[in-house]
Coordinates of C-alpha atoms and ligand atoms in Angstrom, one line a residue:
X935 CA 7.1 16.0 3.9
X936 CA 3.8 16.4 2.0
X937 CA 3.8 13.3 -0.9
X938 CA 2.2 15.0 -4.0
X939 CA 0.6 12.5 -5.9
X940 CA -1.5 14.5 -9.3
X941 CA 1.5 15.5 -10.6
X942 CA 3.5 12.0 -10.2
X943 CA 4.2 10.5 -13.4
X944 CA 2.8 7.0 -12.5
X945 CA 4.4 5.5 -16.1
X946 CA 7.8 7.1 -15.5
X947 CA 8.0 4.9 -11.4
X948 CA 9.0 1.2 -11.3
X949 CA 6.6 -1.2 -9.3
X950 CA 9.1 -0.7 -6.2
X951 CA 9.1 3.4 -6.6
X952 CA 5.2 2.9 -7.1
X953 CA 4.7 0.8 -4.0
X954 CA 7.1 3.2 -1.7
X955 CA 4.9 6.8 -3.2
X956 CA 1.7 4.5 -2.2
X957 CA 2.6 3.3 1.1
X958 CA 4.6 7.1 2.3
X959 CA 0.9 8.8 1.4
X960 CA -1.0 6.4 2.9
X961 CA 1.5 6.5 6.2
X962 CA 1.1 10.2 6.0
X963 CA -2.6 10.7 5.9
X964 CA -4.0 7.5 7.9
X965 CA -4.0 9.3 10.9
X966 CA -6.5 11.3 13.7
X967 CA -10.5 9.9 12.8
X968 CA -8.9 7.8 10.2
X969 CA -6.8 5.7 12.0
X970 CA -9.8 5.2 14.6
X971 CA -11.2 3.1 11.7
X972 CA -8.6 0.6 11.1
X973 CA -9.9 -2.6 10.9
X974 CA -13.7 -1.2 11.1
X975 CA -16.6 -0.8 8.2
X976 CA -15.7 -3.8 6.2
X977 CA -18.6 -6.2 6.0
X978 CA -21.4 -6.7 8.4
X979 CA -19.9 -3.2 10.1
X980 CA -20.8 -0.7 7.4
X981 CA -22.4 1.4 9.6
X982 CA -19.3 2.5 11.5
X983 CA -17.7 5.8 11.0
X984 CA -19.9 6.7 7.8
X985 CA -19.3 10.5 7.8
X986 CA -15.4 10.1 8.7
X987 CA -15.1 7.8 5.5
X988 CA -17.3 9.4 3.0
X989 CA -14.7 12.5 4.0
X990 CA -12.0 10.0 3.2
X991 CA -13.5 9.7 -0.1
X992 CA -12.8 13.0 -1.2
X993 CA -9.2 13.0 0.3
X994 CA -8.6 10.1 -1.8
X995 CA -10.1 12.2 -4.5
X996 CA -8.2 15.3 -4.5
X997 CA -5.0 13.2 -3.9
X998 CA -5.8 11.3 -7.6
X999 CA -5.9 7.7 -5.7
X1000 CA -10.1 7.0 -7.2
X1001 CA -10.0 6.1 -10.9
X1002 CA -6.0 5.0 -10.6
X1003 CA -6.8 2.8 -13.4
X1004 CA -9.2 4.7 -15.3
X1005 CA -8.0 6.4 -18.5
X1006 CA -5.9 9.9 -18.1
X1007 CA -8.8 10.9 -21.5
X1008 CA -11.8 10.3 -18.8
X1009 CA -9.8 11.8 -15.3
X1010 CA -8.1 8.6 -14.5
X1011 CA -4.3 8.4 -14.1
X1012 CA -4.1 5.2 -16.6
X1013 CA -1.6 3.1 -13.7
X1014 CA -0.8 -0.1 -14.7
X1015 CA -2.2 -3.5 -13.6
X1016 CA 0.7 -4.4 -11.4
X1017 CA 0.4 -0.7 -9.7
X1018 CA -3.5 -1.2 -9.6
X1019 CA -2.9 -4.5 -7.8
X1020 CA 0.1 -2.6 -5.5
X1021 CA -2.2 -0.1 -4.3
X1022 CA -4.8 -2.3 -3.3
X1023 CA -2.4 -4.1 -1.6
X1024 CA -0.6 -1.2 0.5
X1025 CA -4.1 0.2 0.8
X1026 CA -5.6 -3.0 2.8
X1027 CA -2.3 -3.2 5.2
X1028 CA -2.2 0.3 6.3
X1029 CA -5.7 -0.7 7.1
X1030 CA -7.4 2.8 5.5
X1031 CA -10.9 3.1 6.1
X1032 CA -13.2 0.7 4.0
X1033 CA -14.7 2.5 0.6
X1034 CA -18.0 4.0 0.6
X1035 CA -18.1 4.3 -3.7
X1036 CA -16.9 0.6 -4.2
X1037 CA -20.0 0.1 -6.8
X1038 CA -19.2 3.8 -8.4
X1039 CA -15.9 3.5 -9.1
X1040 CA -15.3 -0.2 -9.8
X1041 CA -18.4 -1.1 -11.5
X1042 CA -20.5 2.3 -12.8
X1043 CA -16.9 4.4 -14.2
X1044 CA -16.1 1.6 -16.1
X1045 CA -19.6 0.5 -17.7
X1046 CA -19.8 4.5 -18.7
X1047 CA -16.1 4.6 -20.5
X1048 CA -16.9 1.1 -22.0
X1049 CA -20.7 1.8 -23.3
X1050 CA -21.5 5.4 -22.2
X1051 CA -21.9 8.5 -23.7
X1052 CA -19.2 11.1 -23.9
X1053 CA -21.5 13.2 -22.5
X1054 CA -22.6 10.9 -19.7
X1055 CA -18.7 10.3 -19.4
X1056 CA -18.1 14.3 -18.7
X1057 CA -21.4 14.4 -16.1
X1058 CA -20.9 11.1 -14.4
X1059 CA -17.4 10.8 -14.1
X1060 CA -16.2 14.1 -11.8
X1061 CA -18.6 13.3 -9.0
X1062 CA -17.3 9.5 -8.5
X1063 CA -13.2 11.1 -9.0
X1064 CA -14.0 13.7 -6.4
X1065 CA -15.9 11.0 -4.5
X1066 CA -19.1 12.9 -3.7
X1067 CA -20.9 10.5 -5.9
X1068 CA -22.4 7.5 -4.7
X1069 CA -23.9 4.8 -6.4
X1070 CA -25.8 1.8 -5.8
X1071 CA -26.8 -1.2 -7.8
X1072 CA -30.2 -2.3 -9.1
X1073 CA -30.3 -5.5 -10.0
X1074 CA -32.0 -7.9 -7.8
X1075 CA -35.8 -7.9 -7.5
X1076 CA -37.9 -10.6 -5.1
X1077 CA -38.1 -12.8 -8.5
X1078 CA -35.1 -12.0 -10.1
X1079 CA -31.6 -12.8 -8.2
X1080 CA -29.7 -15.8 -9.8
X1081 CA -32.3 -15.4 -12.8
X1082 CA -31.6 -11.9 -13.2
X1083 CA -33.3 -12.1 -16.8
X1084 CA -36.7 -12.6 -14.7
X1085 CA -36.4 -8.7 -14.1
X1086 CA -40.1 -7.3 -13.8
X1087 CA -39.5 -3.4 -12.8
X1088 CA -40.6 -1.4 -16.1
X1089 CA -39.7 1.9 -17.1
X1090 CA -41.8 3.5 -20.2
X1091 CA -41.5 6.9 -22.1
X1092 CA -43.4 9.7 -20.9
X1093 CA -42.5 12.9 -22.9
X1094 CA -38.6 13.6 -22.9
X1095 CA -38.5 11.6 -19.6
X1096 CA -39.0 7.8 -18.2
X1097 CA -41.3 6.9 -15.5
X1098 CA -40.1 3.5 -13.6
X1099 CA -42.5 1.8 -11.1
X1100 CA -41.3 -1.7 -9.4
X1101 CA -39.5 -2.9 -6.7
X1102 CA -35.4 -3.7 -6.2
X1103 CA -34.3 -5.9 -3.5
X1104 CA -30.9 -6.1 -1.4
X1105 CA -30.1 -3.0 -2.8
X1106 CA -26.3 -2.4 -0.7
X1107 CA -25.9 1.4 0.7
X1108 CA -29.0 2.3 -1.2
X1109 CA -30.6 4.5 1.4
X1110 CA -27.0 6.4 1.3
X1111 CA -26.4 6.6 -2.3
X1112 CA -27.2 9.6 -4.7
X1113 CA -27.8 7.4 -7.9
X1114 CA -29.0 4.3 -9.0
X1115 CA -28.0 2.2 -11.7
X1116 CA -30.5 -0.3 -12.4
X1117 CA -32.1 -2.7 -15.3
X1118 CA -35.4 -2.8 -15.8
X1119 CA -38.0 -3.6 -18.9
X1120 CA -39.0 -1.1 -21.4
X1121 CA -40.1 -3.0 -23.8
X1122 CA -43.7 -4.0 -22.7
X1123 CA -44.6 -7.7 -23.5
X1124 CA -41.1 -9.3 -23.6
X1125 CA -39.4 -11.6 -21.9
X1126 CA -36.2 -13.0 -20.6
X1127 CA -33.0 -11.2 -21.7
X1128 CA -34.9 -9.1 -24.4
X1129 CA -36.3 -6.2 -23.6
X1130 CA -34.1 -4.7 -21.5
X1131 CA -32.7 -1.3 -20.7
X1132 CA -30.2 0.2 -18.3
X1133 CA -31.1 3.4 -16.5
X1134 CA -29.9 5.9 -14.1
X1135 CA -31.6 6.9 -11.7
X1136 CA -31.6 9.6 -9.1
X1137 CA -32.5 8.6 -5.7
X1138 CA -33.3 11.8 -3.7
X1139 CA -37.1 11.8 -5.4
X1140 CA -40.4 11.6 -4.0
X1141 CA -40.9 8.4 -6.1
X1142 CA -38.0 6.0 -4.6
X1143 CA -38.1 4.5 -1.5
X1144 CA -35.6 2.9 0.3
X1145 CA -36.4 0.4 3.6
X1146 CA -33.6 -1.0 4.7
X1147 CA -32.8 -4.5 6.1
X1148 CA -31.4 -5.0 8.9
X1149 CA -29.0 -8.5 8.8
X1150 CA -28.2 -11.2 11.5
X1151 CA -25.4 -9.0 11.6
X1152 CA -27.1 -6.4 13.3
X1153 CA -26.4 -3.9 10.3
X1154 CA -28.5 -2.3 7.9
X1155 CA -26.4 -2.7 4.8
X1156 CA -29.3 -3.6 1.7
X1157 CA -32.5 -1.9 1.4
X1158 CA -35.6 -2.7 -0.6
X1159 CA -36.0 0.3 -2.8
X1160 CA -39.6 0.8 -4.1
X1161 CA -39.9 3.3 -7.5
X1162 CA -43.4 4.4 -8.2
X1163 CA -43.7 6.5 -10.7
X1164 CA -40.2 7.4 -10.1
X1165 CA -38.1 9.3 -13.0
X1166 CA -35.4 9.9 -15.0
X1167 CA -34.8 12.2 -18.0
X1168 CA -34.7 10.0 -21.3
X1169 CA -30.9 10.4 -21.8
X1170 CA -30.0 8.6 -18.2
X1171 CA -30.1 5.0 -20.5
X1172 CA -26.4 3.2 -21.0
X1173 CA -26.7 1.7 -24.5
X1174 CA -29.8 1.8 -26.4
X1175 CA -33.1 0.6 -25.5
X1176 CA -33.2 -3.2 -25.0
X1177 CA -29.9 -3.4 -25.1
X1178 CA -29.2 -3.3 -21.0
X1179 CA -28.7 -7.3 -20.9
X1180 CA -25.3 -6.9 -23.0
X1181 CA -24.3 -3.2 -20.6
X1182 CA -25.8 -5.0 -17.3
X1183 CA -23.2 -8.2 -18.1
X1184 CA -20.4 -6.0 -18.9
X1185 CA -20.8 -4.6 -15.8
X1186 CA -20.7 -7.7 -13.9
X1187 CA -17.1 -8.4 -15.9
X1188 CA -15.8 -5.4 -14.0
X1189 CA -16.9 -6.8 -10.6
X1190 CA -13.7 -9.5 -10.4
X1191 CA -9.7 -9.2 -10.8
X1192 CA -7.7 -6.3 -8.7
X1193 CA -9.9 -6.4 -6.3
X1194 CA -10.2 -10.1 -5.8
X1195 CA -6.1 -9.4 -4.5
X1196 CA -6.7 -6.4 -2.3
X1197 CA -8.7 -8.7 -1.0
X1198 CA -7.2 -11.2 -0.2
X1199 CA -4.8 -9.2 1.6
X1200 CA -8.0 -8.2 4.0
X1201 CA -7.9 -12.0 4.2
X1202 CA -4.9 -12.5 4.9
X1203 CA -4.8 -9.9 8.2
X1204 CA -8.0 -11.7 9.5
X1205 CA -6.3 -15.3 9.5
X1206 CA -3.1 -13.8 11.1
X1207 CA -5.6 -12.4 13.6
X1208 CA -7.5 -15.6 14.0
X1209 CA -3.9 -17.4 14.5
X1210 CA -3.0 -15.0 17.6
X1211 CA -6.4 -16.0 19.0
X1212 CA -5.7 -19.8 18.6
X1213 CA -1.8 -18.7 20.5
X1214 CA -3.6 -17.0 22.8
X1215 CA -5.9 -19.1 24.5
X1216 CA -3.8 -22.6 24.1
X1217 CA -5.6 -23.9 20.8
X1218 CA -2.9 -23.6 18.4
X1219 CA -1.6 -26.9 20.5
X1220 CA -4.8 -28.8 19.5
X1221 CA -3.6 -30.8 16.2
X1222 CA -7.2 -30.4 14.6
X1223 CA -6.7 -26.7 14.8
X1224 CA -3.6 -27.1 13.7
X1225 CA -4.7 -28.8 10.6
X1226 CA -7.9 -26.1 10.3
X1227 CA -5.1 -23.2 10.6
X1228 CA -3.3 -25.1 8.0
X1229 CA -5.5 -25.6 5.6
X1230 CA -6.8 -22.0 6.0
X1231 CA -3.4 -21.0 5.0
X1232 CA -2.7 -23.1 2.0
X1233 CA -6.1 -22.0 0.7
X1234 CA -5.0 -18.7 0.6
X1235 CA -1.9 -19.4 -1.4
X1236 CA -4.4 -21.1 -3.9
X1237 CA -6.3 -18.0 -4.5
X1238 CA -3.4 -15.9 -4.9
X1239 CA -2.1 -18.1 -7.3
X1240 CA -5.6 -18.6 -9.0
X1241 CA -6.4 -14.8 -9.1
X1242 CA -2.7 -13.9 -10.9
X1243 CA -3.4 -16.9 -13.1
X1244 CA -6.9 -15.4 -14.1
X1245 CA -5.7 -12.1 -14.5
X1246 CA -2.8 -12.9 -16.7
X1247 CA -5.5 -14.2 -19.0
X1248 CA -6.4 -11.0 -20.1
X1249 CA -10.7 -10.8 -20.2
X1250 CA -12.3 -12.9 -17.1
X1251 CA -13.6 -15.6 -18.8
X1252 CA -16.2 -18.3 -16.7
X1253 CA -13.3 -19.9 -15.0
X1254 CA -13.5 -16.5 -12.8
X1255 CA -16.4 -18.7 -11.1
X1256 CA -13.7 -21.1 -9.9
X1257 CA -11.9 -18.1 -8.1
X1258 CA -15.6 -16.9 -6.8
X1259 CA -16.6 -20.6 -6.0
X1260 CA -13.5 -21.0 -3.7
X1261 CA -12.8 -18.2 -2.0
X1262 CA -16.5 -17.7 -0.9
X1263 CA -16.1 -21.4 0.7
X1264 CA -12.7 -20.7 2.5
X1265 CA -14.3 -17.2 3.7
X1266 CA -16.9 -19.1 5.2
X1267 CA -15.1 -22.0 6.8
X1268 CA -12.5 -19.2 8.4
X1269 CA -15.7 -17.6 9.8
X1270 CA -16.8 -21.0 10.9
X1271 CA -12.9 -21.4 12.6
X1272 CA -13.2 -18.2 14.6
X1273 CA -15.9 -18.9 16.7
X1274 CA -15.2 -22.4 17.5
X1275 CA -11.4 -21.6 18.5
X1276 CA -13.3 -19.2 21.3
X1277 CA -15.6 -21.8 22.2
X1278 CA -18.8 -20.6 24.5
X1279 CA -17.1 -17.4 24.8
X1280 CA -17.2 -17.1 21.1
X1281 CA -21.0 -17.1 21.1
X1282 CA -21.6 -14.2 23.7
X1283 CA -21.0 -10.8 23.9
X1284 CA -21.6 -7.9 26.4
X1285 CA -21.2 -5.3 24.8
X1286 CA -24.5 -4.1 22.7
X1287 CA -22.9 -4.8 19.1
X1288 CA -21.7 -8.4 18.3
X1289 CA -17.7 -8.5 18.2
X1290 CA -15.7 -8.1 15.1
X1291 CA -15.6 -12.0 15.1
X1292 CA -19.0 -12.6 15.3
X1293 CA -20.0 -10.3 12.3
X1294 CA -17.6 -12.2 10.5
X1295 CA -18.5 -15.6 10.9
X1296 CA -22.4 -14.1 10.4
X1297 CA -21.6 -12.2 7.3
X1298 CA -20.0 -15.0 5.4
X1299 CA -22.4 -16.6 5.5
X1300 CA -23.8 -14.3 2.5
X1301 CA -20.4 -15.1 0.9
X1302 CA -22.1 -18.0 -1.0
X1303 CA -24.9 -16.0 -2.0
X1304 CA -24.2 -12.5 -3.3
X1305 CA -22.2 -12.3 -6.3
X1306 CA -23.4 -15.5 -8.2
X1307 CA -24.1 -18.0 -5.7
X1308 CA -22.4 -21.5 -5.0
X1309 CA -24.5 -23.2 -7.1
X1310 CA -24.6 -20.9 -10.0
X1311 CA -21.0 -20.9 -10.2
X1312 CA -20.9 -25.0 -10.3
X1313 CA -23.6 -24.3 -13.2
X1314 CA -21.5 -21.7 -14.8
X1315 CA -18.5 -24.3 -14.7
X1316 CA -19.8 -27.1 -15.3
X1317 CA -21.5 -25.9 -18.2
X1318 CA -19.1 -23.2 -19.6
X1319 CA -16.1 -24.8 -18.6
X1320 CA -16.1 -28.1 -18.7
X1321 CA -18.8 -28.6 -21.5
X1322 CA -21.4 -30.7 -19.9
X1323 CA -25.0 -30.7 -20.8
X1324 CA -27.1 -27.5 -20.0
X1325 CA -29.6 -27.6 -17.1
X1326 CA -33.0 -28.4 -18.3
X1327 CA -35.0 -25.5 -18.4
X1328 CA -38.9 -25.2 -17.9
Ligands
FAD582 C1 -24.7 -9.1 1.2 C2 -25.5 -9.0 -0.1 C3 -25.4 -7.9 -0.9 C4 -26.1 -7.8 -2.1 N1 -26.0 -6.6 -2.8 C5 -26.8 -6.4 -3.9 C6 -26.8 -5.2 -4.6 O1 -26.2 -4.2 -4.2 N2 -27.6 -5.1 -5.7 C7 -28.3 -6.1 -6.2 O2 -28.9 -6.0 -7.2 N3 -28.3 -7.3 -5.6 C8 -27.5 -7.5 -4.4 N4 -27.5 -8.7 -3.8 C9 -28.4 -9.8 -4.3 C10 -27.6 -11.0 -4.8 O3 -27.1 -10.7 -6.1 C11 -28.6 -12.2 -4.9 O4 -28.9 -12.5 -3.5 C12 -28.1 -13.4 -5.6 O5 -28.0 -13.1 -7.0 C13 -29.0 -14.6 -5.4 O6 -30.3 -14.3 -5.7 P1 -31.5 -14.5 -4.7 O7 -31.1 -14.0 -3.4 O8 -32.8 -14.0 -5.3 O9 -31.7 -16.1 -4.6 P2 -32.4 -17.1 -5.6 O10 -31.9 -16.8 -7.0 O11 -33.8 -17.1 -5.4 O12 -31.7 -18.5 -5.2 C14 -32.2 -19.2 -4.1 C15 -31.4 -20.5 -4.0 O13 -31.7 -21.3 -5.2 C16 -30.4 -21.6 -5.8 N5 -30.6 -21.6 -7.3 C17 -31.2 -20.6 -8.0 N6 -31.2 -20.8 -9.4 C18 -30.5 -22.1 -9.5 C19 -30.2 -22.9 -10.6 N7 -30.5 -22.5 -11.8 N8 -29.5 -24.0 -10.3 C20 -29.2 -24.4 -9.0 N9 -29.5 -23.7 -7.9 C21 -30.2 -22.5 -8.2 C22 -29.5 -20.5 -5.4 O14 -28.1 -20.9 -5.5 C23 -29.9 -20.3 -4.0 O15 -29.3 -21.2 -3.1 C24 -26.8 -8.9 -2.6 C25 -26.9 -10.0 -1.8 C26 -26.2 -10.1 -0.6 C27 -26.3 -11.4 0.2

């Protein structure tokens, strides 16, 4: 039986009817090249499979699974929160291939419907639903990552066009992405937050560059990108002209919530996978792994909890950094735990590419960097939440 899914009334299904129609089309279509991914592409292992899931996209697409939660007046299908959260869930245990539009979908769709155009809603928004779209974000620069506001790359007007020369840094999937959305200074002289605009940007120009990094992981997932005298026509600006501190925030609001759960349910598979490595070779008898296995698991409860408790809240307020803080330390330690229950084994490989393990214990360690970084987040709270004095700035 073929499950249609357009033409499924999402408002008219309880959560249970919801979460059977999500997990029957995911049963029915994770199959052939896509079931050869289970379990690959995540972190540290982008590089796998790359034409298999960018077709993937665009199944998801014409099935109506991208923009679930968008608006049905901008091509979404307006599901719920609880549905949202459902299909992220049923999505990460049927273990479907790991998204290639992540910062399209989740971050640039709902900047667009917030502060866009309606007719940068009507361009933009097809190609990221039919998920032959792909975006990447320009933020960070060599002197502007935690101090975003330090932002040096400057665009100015040239005719009915701008012209942006500077330099982006850990720029993820850049060097396979089709757009850019990125913040840079148009107004010459100022400083800080002022000054500001957010622009899109095509990539596929003679003017942008992308190099790409390769990590300890032994992928290539972030990219300098270089723009010199790179453009973009004059209406590819979100929000008015100096205004891209305000749209560039916003957009960072989007980055936690529904997610946060799916992923924890990713988390979730990879302690139950660490636990049947600790059965395996005898070390689930060793109390202290015991107690690390433990500990793992009740940290994992907390997050859960945490994450409903933030999202019941309604808007993600600073005490998101306390979900961010903790679950970027957990992720680490469980990376830490893997490699030690293998011992020296744990530390070699023969094959050419590290094992699953090993890009996991290498690739959290980024976990308390990217995103806000450890301490930003205890600045953030302590600061924001609990009211003490600010930092002293220079
Ligand atoms: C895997 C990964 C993917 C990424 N993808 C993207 C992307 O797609 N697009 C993008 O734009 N960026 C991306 N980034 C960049 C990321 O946002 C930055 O790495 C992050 O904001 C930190 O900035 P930084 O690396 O410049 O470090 P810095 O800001 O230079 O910080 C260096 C150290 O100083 C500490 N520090 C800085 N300021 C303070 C302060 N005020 N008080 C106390 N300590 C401080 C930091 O915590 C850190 O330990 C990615 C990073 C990683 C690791």
């Amino acid at each position: 039986m073929t499950v249609a899914t357009h033409d499924v009334a999402l408002d008219a299904l309880t959560d249970d009817q919801f979460r059977a129609h999500a997990k029957a089309w995911l049963a029915e279509h994770v199959v052939g090249d896509y079931a050869s991914l289970k379990g690959r592409g995540g972190p540290g292992d982008e590089e796998i499979g790359f034409d298999i899931r960018v077709a993937w996209e665009q199944e998801l697409g014409r099935a109506g699974w991208i923009g679930l939660g968008w608006p049905q007046s901008h091509g979404g299908r307006g599901a719920s929160v609880s549905q949202q959260i459902i299909w992220a869930e049923e999505y990460t245990r049927a273990q479907a291939p790991a998204r290639v539009n992540h910062m399209g979908e989740n971050l640039l769709a709902p900047t667009l419907i917030e502060y866009g155009t309606h007719e940068q809603c009507e361009r933009f928004l097809p190609g990221i639903l039919d998920g032959t779209v792909r975006w990447c974000q320009g933020y960070s620069e060599p002197d502007a990552g935690s101090d975003l506001a330090n932002v040096k790359t400057r665009a100015v007007q040239d005719g009915d066009e701008w012209v942006i020369n500077g330099q982006k840094v850990w720029t993820s999937l850049a060097h396979v992405s089709h757009w850019c959305f990125a913040v840079v200074r148009t107004e010459a002289g100022s400083v800080k937050h002022k000054g500001l605009s957010f622009l899109l940007v095509p990539m596929d120009q003679p003017g942008v560059e992308t190099r790409i990094i390769r990590q300890i992981t032994g992928s290539g997932e972030f990219n300098e990108t270089f723009f010199t005298d790179a453009r973009t026509s004059l209406d590819m600006i979100i929000g008015a002209p100096g205004e891209g501190w305000r749209v560039a925030m916003g957009l960072l609001g989007f980055e936690r919530g529904i997610s946060t759960l799916a992923q924890q349910v990713g988390f979730e598979r990879e302690l139950a996978t660490i636990v049947d490595i600790a059965r395996g070779n005898g070390r689930a008898d060793d109390p202290i792994v015991r107690q690390r296995l433990a500990r793992a698991h009740t940290g994992l409860q907390l997050m859960r909890w945490n994450a409903l408790r933030s999202m019941g809240s309604g808007v993600p307020g600073p005490e998101a950094s306390i979900g961010k803080l903790f679950w970027a330390n957990w992720h680490r330690d469980l990376g830490e735990l893997v490699i030690d229950l293998q011992g020296a084994a744990g530390l070699a490989h023969d094959e050419p590419e590290l094992t699953l393990e090993q890009k996991l214990f290498l690739f959290t360690r980024s976990d308390t960097i990217y995103g806000g970084s450890n301490e930003i987040q205890r600045n953030v709270l302590g600061e924001r939440v609990l009211g003490l004095p600010k930092e002293p700035q220079p």
